[in-house]
Amino acid sequence: MRIGLRGQVRRLWASRGVKVVQPVEWERTWVYLNLAVHGVSGVVRREWSENVTAATLASTLRRWGERGVAAVVWDRAPGHHGNAYATVPVQRIEQPAYSPELNPAERVFECLRSRIEGKTDGS
């Protein structure tokens, strides 16, 4: 799940061709929540990452494998494939296309989205 802050854009009048420097200009900042939920016991494993490249996700899976995670259910995202997973001991189960209801982590993401969507820092 990607979580981030988006900057606020303010419209200002300026001459054509002149770059306007706004007094407050925020940049987009993103972090990613990697989440594994045991479908029967409800045990949750989580880890934050800066990106969702195959190398980053493979290192996350290795750490989870050391902590007892045997398998994960994944969608068909591009970052979930590649040579980076060759030495990962955790089994990866691909879910069918357009079927997020088969992944228990999606229920947690749904709850998180409902609580944080549209919120800004401090609200």
XYZ file of N, CA, C and O in Angstrom, residues 7-76:
280
model
N 1.623 17.836 -2.185
C 1.711 19.268 -1.957
C 0.444 19.988 -2.374
O -0.342 19.502 -3.172
N 0.242 21.168 -1.820
C -0.918 21.977 -2.142
C -0.529 22.989 -3.217
O 0.451 23.710 -3.080
N -1.288 23.061 -4.274
C -1.003 23.981 -5.372
C -1.913 25.195 -5.222
O -3.117 25.063 -5.057
N -1.319 26.362 -5.254
C -2.090 27.608 -5.193
C -1.948 28.331 -6.515
O -0.858 28.481 -7.038
N -3.041 28.817 -7.041
C -2.999 29.565 -8.294
C -2.623 31.015 -8.005
O -3.182 31.648 -7.126
N -1.668 31.516 -8.764
C -1.220 32.902 -8.640
C -1.179 33.546 -10.015
O -0.940 32.881 -11.016
N -1.383 34.842 -10.062
C -1.266 35.577 -11.311
C 0.191 35.908 -11.552
O 0.904 36.340 -10.652
N 0.645 35.723 -12.785
C 2.020 36.055 -13.157
C 2.056 36.339 -14.645
O 1.166 35.940 -15.398
N 3.099 37.018 -15.058
C 3.280 37.286 -16.483
C 3.521 35.975 -17.212
O 4.083 35.030 -16.653
N 3.116 35.922 -18.475
C 3.292 34.728 -19.279
C 4.784 34.416 -19.412
O 5.594 35.303 -19.678
N 5.159 33.150 -19.196
C 6.543 32.720 -19.335
C 7.395 32.895 -18.090
O 8.567 32.569 -18.084
N 6.814 33.406 -17.013
C 7.561 33.615 -15.778
C 7.215 32.505 -14.801
O 6.044 32.251 -14.525
N 8.244 31.826 -14.287
C 8.016 30.772 -13.292
C 7.689 31.404 -11.953
O 8.399 32.273 -11.474
N 6.594 30.989 -11.383
C 6.154 31.515 -10.103
C 6.752 30.657 -8.993
O 6.626 29.435 -9.005
N 7.406 31.292 -8.040
C 7.915 30.593 -6.868
C 6.902 30.805 -5.756
O 6.676 31.919 -5.310
N 6.280 29.739 -5.346
C 5.254 29.838 -4.316
C 5.892 29.898 -2.936
O 6.932 29.278 -2.699
N 5.267 30.619 -2.006
C 5.834 30.710 -0.662
C 5.903 29.359 0.049
O 6.806 29.098 0.800
N 4.933 28.497 -0.198
C 4.942 27.151 0.368
C 4.829 26.185 -0.796
O 3.833 26.155 -1.498
N 5.860 25.406 -1.013
C 5.824 24.423 -2.089
C 6.244 23.088 -1.510
O 7.375 22.913 -1.085
N 5.307 22.155 -1.457
C 5.585 20.843 -0.892
C 5.914 19.879 -2.005
O 5.442 20.002 -3.116
N 6.704 18.895 -1.689
C 6.983 17.862 -2.661
C 6.172 16.618 -2.311
O 5.715 16.462 -1.186
N 6.026 15.761 -3.279
C 5.325 14.497 -3.022
C 6.283 13.547 -2.314
O 7.378 13.321 -2.781
N 5.828 13.009 -1.218
C 6.633 12.077 -0.448
C 5.817 10.808 -0.247
O 4.682 10.871 0.211
N 6.408 9.668 -0.591
C 5.705 8.401 -0.501
C 6.494 7.414 0.341
O 7.711 7.403 0.320
N 5.797 6.572 1.052
C 6.361 5.387 1.690
C 5.406 4.240 1.373
O 4.237 4.459 1.049
N 5.907 3.052 1.465
C 5.112 1.882 1.116
C 5.009 0.965 2.318
O 6.001 0.700 2.998
N 3.809 0.481 2.577
C 3.558 -0.451 3.661
C 3.475 -1.848 3.077
O 2.593 -2.141 2.263
N 4.413 -2.699 3.470
C 4.395 -4.112 3.081
C 3.737 -4.867 4.228
O 4.138 -4.722 5.374
N 2.737 -5.652 3.913
C 1.922 -6.260 4.947
C 1.635 -7.716 4.612
O 1.321 -8.039 3.467
N 1.748 -8.569 5.614
C 1.367 -9.972 5.471
C 0.419 -10.306 6.621
O 0.713 -10.008 7.782
N -0.708 -10.904 6.289
C -1.708 -11.272 7.289
C -1.945 -12.766 7.201
O -2.242 -13.296 6.134
N -1.818 -13.449 8.327
C -2.124 -14.878 8.364
C -3.645 -15.001 8.309
O -4.354 -14.448 9.163
N -4.159 -15.713 7.319
C -5.594 -15.791 7.083
C -6.396 -16.443 8.181
O -7.575 -16.158 8.346
N -5.784 -17.326 8.978
C -6.517 -18.045 10.026
C -6.319 -17.383 11.385
O -7.278 -17.070 12.086
N -5.069 -17.144 11.764
C -4.793 -16.598 13.096
C -4.895 -15.080 13.161
O -5.064 -14.517 14.238
N -4.776 -14.413 12.023
C -4.851 -12.954 12.012
C -3.558 -12.257 12.374
O -3.531 -11.041 12.510
N -2.475 -13.010 12.533
C -1.179 -12.411 12.859
C -0.736 -11.537 11.689
O -0.814 -11.943 10.537
N -0.299 -10.309 12.004
C 0.097 -9.345 10.980
C 1.598 -9.097 11.051
O 2.146 -8.874 12.120
N 2.251 -9.143 9.906
C 3.654 -8.742 9.783
C 3.661 -7.515 8.895
O 2.985 -7.477 7.868
N 4.424 -6.500 9.300
C 4.479 -5.279 8.510
C 5.895 -4.758 8.435
O 6.713 -5.019 9.314
N 6.155 -4.027 7.368
C 7.458 -3.388 7.196
C 7.291 -2.226 6.223
O 6.584 -2.341 5.227
N 7.924 -1.107 6.523
C 7.889 0.069 5.662
C 9.058 0.026 4.701
O 10.132 -0.436 5.051
N 8.857 0.548 3.485
C 9.957 0.633 2.524
C 9.838 1.920 1.715
O 8.777 2.523 1.632
N 10.953 2.311 1.133
C 11.013 3.544 0.337
C 10.496 3.330 -1.080
O 10.092 4.274 -1.749
N 10.517 2.076 -1.563
C 10.068 1.784 -2.927
C 9.558 0.346 -2.979
O 9.611 -0.370 -1.982
N 9.076 -0.046 -4.133
C 8.561 -1.416 -4.297
C 9.281 -2.131 -5.435
O 8.665 -2.855 -6.207
N 10.583 -1.941 -5.496
C 11.364 -2.667 -6.488
C 11.516 -4.115 -6.054
O 11.343 -4.450 -4.877
N 11.847 -4.970 -6.991
C 12.010 -6.392 -6.683
C 13.090 -6.608 -5.625
O 12.932 -7.442 -4.731
N 14.196 -5.858 -5.691
C 15.279 -6.026 -4.719
C 14.817 -5.684 -3.306
O 15.121 -6.393 -2.344
N 14.066 -4.599 -3.161
C 13.564 -4.194 -1.841
C 12.573 -5.213 -1.300
O 12.640 -5.609 -0.134
N 11.645 -5.649 -2.147
C 10.649 -6.618 -1.693
C 11.277 -7.973 -1.382
O 10.850 -8.661 -0.448
N 12.298 -8.362 -2.144
C 12.973 -9.637 -1.882
C 13.660 -9.612 -0.518
O 13.609 -10.598 0.226
N 14.285 -8.489 -0.163
C 14.935 -8.414 1.154
C 13.891 -8.442 2.273
O 14.121 -9.032 3.329
N 12.732 -7.826 2.039
C 11.646 -7.887 3.022
C 11.173 -9.325 3.197
O 10.994 -9.790 4.326
N 10.998 -10.047 2.097
C 10.561 -11.451 2.184
C 11.590 -12.319 2.885
O 11.230 -13.232 3.633
N 12.876 -12.061 2.656
C 13.909 -12.838 3.358
C 13.797 -12.649 4.871
O 13.874 -13.608 5.636
N 13.614 -11.402 5.303
C 13.471 -11.136 6.750
C 12.228 -11.816 7.300
O 12.249 -12.386 8.383
N 11.117 -11.755 6.556
C 9.896 -12.420 7.009
C 10.079 -13.920 7.052
O 9.564 -14.586 7.947
N 10.800 -14.477 6.097
C 11.079 -15.918 6.091
C 11.864 -16.342 7.318
O 11.611 -17.392 7.902
N 12.810 -15.503 7.752
C 13.584 -15.785 8.968
C 12.698 -15.752 10.208
O 13.004 -16.383 11.212
N 11.594 -15.007 10.134
C 10.672 -14.887 11.274
C 9.510 -15.868 11.196
O 8.554 -15.758 11.959
N 9.546 -16.787 10.233
C 8.549 -17.850 10.196
C 7.480 -17.754 9.132
O 6.587 -18.603 9.089
N 7.506 -16.751 8.263
C 6.514 -16.670 7.187
C 6.889 -17.694 6.118
O 8.004 -17.680 5.604
N 5.971 -18.596 5.794
C 6.255 -19.656 4.828
C 5.812 -19.294 3.416
O 6.431 -19.716 2.439
N 4.722 -18.516 3.294
C 4.178 -18.188 1.967
C 3.457 -16.856 2.024
O 2.969 -16.441 3.077
N 3.394 -16.177 0.892
C 2.623 -14.938 0.757
C 1.768 -15.021 -0.503
O 2.134 -15.687 -1.462
N 0.616 -14.360 -0.465
C -0.259 -14.262 -1.627
C -0.024 -12.891 -2.237
O -0.134 -11.881 -1.553
N 0.315 -12.871 -3.536
C 0.632 -11.624 -4.220
C -0.223 -11.448 -5.451
O -0.642 -12.405 -6.084
N -0.428 -10.181 -5.800
C -1.065 -9.911 -7.086
C 0.018 -9.959 -8.167
O 1.143 -10.375 -7.912
N -0.304 -9.545 -9.346
C 0.622 -9.663 -10.473
C 1.365 -8.354 -10.751
O 1.636 -8.031 -11.899
